Amino acid sequence: MGNATVRAFVIAGPGRAEVRDAPAPVPGPGEAVVDVERCGVCGTDAEFFSGEMTYLHTGEAVYPMRIGHEWAGVVSAAGSDVDGSWVGRRVTGDTMLGCGRCTRCVGGRQHLCAERHEIGIRRGWPGALATRLPVPVRALHELPVDPPVDAELGALVEPGANAVRAVRAALPAERLLVVGPGTIGLLCALFAAAEGVEVHLLGLTPSSLEFARSLGFPAWTAAELPALPFDAVIDASNAPSLPARAVALVEPGGRVVLIGIAGEPSVVDSRSLVLKDVTAVGVLSGSGGLAGAIERYASGAVDPRPLVAATVGLDEVADVLAGRRRPEWGAAPKIHVDPRR
């Protein structure tokens, strides 16, 4: 295979995917091309594979799709109007690519732009489950060399940035409950603990709770949860009943942060919000939290590496998205992909 093509994981339809050759990206104005070293897969990617993802039903995404939005790599080419010193730098980047012209973009809220592309998710921008990825330079974040943030940590910046924003929204708090001990929930716990917060997790399966405990956090089922006052609750689950449960569990005057998305509407009684004087905050994307995640990883204040169960090649991605995990991977929630394998 020459430089004119890249290997890419492509979803052709629900439950149908293959690794195929695709045209190599050429950097346009304001763009760079990144040689991808690591890419994480998440629940959103699994929903695209199953056909359940909402964007497929609204027309904001269509098959065939190239997914992957949690990534790190090295810049290998830059557009003619881009500073050539970008080439050779290890980077990660924002998933949300706003138009750059509308009121939301100009106001620093490009992740809410109505015309935004989302890498590997929305409006056809190709994802990072490929050997090369085109990215606008304005979306790039350089990863530090000293102390180093390597490709594995770099691919954990995007989910970490979501956690950064969720924790910021939950503070100030002395005691925090995180609902859902998946990747985002565990990252929320790690970032909150780095701020000196006492963190508890609420989960369902014995394996996920045991893994959370292995990271040093108290983790409970609903039946076991102690009657403690929680100043804030972060819902990082995908269960439609749990946002209301979060409101019920938070202390009056506390904060509820909603970062999980259920497959069907979640019902929250607004009277509970009013009568408890609760602040409820929704978090969409890691935009605005990327630099914070990089800083915490570089300083060692947060170490997300234990969350990565394994690193596989592109040929194994379909099995991962279908939920087929090797027993030796254990209970860690995150799978990484090295597209060069």
Short mmCIF file of C-alpha atoms in Angstrom, two decimals, residues 68-289:
data_model
loop_
_atom_site.label_atom_id
_atom_site.label_comp_id
_atom_site.label_asym_id
_atom_site.label_seq_id
_atom_site.Cartn_x
_atom_site.Cartn_y
_atom_site.Cartn_z
CA GLY A 68 -13.15 7.07 16.39
CA HIS A 69 -12.90 10.32 18.36
CA GLU A 70 -10.56 9.55 21.30
CA TRP A 71 -7.14 9.69 19.74
CA ALA A 72 -3.49 10.71 19.79
CA GLY A 73 -0.83 10.76 17.11
CA VAL A 74 1.94 12.68 15.40
CA VAL A 75 1.37 15.44 12.84
CA SER A 76 2.80 14.28 9.50
CA ALA A 77 1.59 17.03 7.15
CA ALA A 78 0.19 20.54 7.33
CA GLY A 79 -1.76 22.77 4.97
CA SER A 80 0.05 25.44 3.00
CA ASP A 81 -1.19 28.16 5.36
CA VAL A 82 -0.32 26.25 8.55
CA ASP A 83 2.84 26.77 10.62
CA GLY A 84 5.16 23.97 9.53
CA SER A 85 6.44 23.53 13.08
CA TRP A 86 3.34 21.47 13.80
CA VAL A 87 4.87 18.60 11.82
CA GLY A 88 6.45 16.07 14.16
CA ARG A 89 4.49 17.11 17.25
CA ARG A 90 2.44 14.55 19.19
CA VAL A 91 -1.11 15.87 19.53
CA THR A 92 -4.67 15.12 20.42
CA GLY A 93 -7.67 17.24 19.56
CA ASP A 94 -11.22 18.40 20.09
CA THR A 95 -13.97 16.21 18.64
CA MET A 96 -16.26 19.19 18.07
CA LEU A 97 -15.46 21.24 14.97
CA GLY A 98 -17.63 24.35 14.83
CA CYS A 99 -18.08 26.55 11.78
CA GLY A 100 -16.00 29.29 13.42
CA ARG A 101 -18.38 32.06 12.31
CA CYS A 102 -21.65 31.78 14.22
CA THR A 103 -22.42 33.45 17.55
CA ARG A 104 -21.80 30.25 19.48
CA CYS A 105 -18.40 29.66 17.90
CA VAL A 106 -17.32 33.28 18.31
CA GLY A 107 -18.41 33.08 21.95
CA GLY A 108 -16.21 30.02 22.62
CA ARG A 109 -19.02 27.47 22.43
CA GLN A 110 -18.10 25.76 19.17
CA HIS A 111 -19.20 22.43 20.64
CA LEU A 112 -22.78 23.72 20.41
CA CYS A 113 -22.52 25.04 16.84
CA ALA A 114 -25.58 23.95 14.85
CA GLU A 115 -23.38 23.33 11.80
CA ARG A 116 -20.59 21.53 13.66
CA HIS A 117 -18.83 18.44 12.46
CA GLU A 118 -17.88 15.87 15.08
CA ILE A 119 -14.84 13.75 14.29
CA GLY A 120 -15.97 10.20 13.68
CA ILE A 121 -19.53 11.02 14.73
CA ARG A 122 -21.43 13.79 12.95
CA ARG A 123 -21.79 15.09 9.40
CA GLY A 124 -19.29 12.73 7.81
CA TRP A 125 -15.96 13.88 9.25
CA PRO A 126 -13.78 10.73 9.13
CA GLY A 127 -12.76 9.25 12.46
CA ALA A 128 -9.49 8.17 14.01
CA LEU A 129 -9.86 4.41 13.60
CA ALA A 130 -7.54 4.79 10.65
CA THR A 131 -3.85 5.19 10.10
CA ARG A 132 -4.25 8.89 9.28
CA LEU A 133 -6.71 11.58 10.30
CA PRO A 134 -7.37 15.11 8.97
CA VAL A 135 -7.92 17.72 11.71
CA PRO A 136 -8.28 21.52 11.71
CA VAL A 137 -5.22 22.98 13.44
CA ARG A 138 -7.48 25.09 15.65
CA ALA A 139 -8.74 21.85 17.24
CA LEU A 140 -5.27 20.47 18.05
CA HIS A 141 -3.68 20.31 21.50
CA GLU A 142 0.02 19.50 21.71
CA LEU A 143 0.94 16.79 24.21
CA PRO A 144 3.85 17.63 26.53
CA VAL A 145 7.21 15.97 26.03
CA ASP A 146 8.59 16.71 29.51
CA PRO A 147 6.96 15.35 31.56
CA PRO A 148 5.71 13.14 28.75
CA VAL A 149 2.09 12.53 27.85
CA ASP A 150 2.47 9.55 25.51
CA ALA A 151 0.04 8.15 22.95
CA GLU A 152 -1.84 6.00 25.48
CA LEU A 153 -2.44 8.95 27.79
CA GLY A 154 -3.14 11.17 24.79
CA ALA A 155 -5.99 8.91 23.67
CA LEU A 156 -7.48 9.27 27.16
CA VAL A 157 -7.53 13.08 26.99
CA GLU A 158 -10.90 13.37 25.23
CA PRO A 159 -12.83 11.21 27.71
CA GLY A 160 -10.82 12.79 30.51
CA ALA A 161 -11.86 16.22 29.30
CA ASN A 162 -15.51 15.20 29.61
CA ALA A 163 -14.78 14.25 33.21
CA VAL A 164 -12.97 17.53 33.83
CA ARG A 165 -16.03 19.48 32.76
CA ALA A 166 -18.37 17.29 34.81
CA VAL A 167 -16.27 17.66 37.94
CA ARG A 168 -15.97 21.42 37.46
CA ALA A 169 -19.76 21.57 37.29
CA ALA A 170 -20.08 19.48 40.48
CA LEU A 171 -17.75 21.63 42.59
CA PRO A 172 -17.62 22.86 45.26
CA ALA A 173 -18.34 19.58 47.05
CA GLU A 174 -16.90 17.70 49.98
CA ARG A 175 -18.58 14.40 49.15
CA LEU A 176 -19.50 13.32 45.59
CA LEU A 177 -21.49 10.36 44.32
CA VAL A 178 -20.72 9.19 40.79
CA VAL A 179 -23.47 7.05 39.25
CA GLY A 180 -22.11 4.59 36.69
CA PRO A 181 -18.59 3.15 37.10
CA GLY A 182 -17.74 3.03 33.39
CA THR A 183 -14.88 4.94 31.77
CA ILE A 184 -16.41 8.40 32.18
CA GLY A 185 -17.65 7.72 35.70
CA LEU A 186 -14.25 6.41 36.82
CA LEU A 187 -12.48 9.37 35.23
CA CYS A 188 -14.87 11.69 37.06
CA ALA A 189 -13.93 9.91 40.28
CA LEU A 190 -10.21 10.26 39.57
CA PHE A 191 -10.39 13.95 38.69
CA ALA A 192 -12.62 14.73 41.69
CA ALA A 193 -10.30 12.84 44.04
CA ALA A 194 -7.41 14.93 42.69
CA GLU A 195 -9.35 17.98 43.92
CA GLY A 196 -9.55 16.51 47.43
CA VAL A 197 -13.18 15.39 47.16
CA GLU A 198 -14.43 12.25 48.92
CA VAL A 199 -15.80 10.14 46.07
CA HIS A 200 -18.25 7.22 46.13
CA LEU A 201 -19.50 5.24 43.13
CA LEU A 202 -22.89 3.64 42.54
CA GLY A 203 -23.04 0.73 40.13
CA LEU A 204 -24.71 -2.50 39.18
CA THR A 205 -22.39 -5.34 38.24
CA PRO A 206 -20.01 -6.98 40.73
CA SER A 207 -17.08 -6.79 38.30
CA SER A 208 -17.41 -3.04 37.70
CA LEU A 209 -17.82 -2.34 41.41
CA GLU A 210 -14.82 -4.49 42.27
CA PHE A 211 -12.74 -2.66 39.67
CA ALA A 212 -13.78 0.71 41.11
CA ARG A 213 -12.74 -0.51 44.55
CA SER A 214 -9.38 -1.59 43.14
CA LEU A 215 -8.78 2.09 42.31
CA GLY A 216 -9.40 2.97 45.96
CA PHE A 217 -13.02 4.17 45.80
CA PRO A 218 -15.97 3.01 47.89
CA ALA A 219 -18.39 1.44 45.40
CA TRP A 220 -21.93 0.37 46.15
CA THR A 221 -25.03 -1.21 44.70
CA ALA A 222 -28.32 0.66 45.21
CA ALA A 223 -29.20 -1.68 48.07
CA GLU A 224 -25.84 -1.13 49.78
CA LEU A 225 -25.51 2.65 49.36
CA PRO A 226 -25.07 4.22 52.79
CA ALA A 227 -27.29 7.11 53.85
CA LEU A 228 -24.60 9.75 53.46
CA PRO A 229 -25.14 13.39 52.51
CA PHE A 230 -23.85 13.92 48.95
CA ASP A 231 -23.12 17.54 48.06
CA ALA A 232 -23.10 16.62 44.37
CA VAL A 233 -24.08 13.69 42.17
CA ILE A 234 -22.73 13.03 38.68
CA ASP A 235 -24.88 10.73 36.53
CA ALA A 236 -22.51 9.00 34.11
CA SER A 237 -24.86 6.10 33.43
CA ASN A 238 -27.12 5.33 30.48
CA ALA A 239 -30.15 4.30 32.56
CA PRO A 240 -33.27 6.44 32.06
CA SER A 241 -34.26 6.11 35.73
CA LEU A 242 -31.02 7.38 37.23
CA PRO A 243 -31.18 11.15 36.60
CA ALA A 244 -34.24 11.26 38.87
CA ARG A 245 -32.40 9.05 41.34
CA ALA A 246 -29.49 11.50 41.29
CA VAL A 247 -31.87 14.35 42.18
CA ALA A 248 -33.33 12.26 45.01
CA LEU A 249 -29.88 11.46 46.43
CA VAL A 250 -28.28 14.92 46.31
CA GLU A 251 -28.37 17.17 49.36
CA PRO A 252 -30.74 20.15 49.21
CA GLY A 253 -28.86 23.03 47.65
CA GLY A 254 -26.50 20.60 45.93
CA ARG A 255 -25.53 20.06 42.33
CA VAL A 256 -26.53 17.32 39.88
CA VAL A 257 -24.41 16.89 36.75
CA LEU A 258 -25.80 14.91 33.83
CA ILE A 259 -23.23 13.54 31.41
CA GLY A 260 -24.70 10.10 30.65
CA ILE A 261 -27.25 9.72 27.86
CA ALA A 262 -29.98 7.09 28.02
CA GLY A 263 -31.44 5.38 24.99
CA GLU A 264 -34.89 6.71 25.85
CA PRO A 265 -36.15 9.84 27.62
CA SER A 266 -35.23 10.30 31.27
CA VAL A 267 -37.98 11.79 33.42
CA VAL A 268 -37.04 14.24 36.17
CA ASP A 269 -39.73 15.95 38.25
CA SER A 270 -38.93 19.66 38.10
CA ARG A 271 -40.71 20.09 41.45
CA SER A 272 -37.90 18.10 43.05
CA LEU A 273 -35.33 20.48 41.57
CA VAL A 274 -37.26 23.50 42.84
CA LEU A 275 -38.13 22.24 46.30
CA LYS A 276 -34.57 21.03 46.92
CA ASP A 277 -33.04 24.16 45.33
CA VAL A 278 -30.86 21.91 43.15
CA THR A 279 -28.54 23.15 40.41
CA ALA A 280 -28.70 20.73 37.45
CA VAL A 281 -26.03 20.94 34.73
CA GLY A 282 -25.77 19.10 31.43
CA VAL A 283 -22.35 18.40 29.92
CA LEU A 284 -21.88 17.79 26.20
CA SER A 285 -18.34 16.88 25.09
CA GLY A 286 -14.89 17.52 26.48
CA SER A 287 -14.53 20.87 24.69
CA GLY A 288 -13.14 23.29 27.22
CA GLY A 289 -11.69 20.51 29.36
#
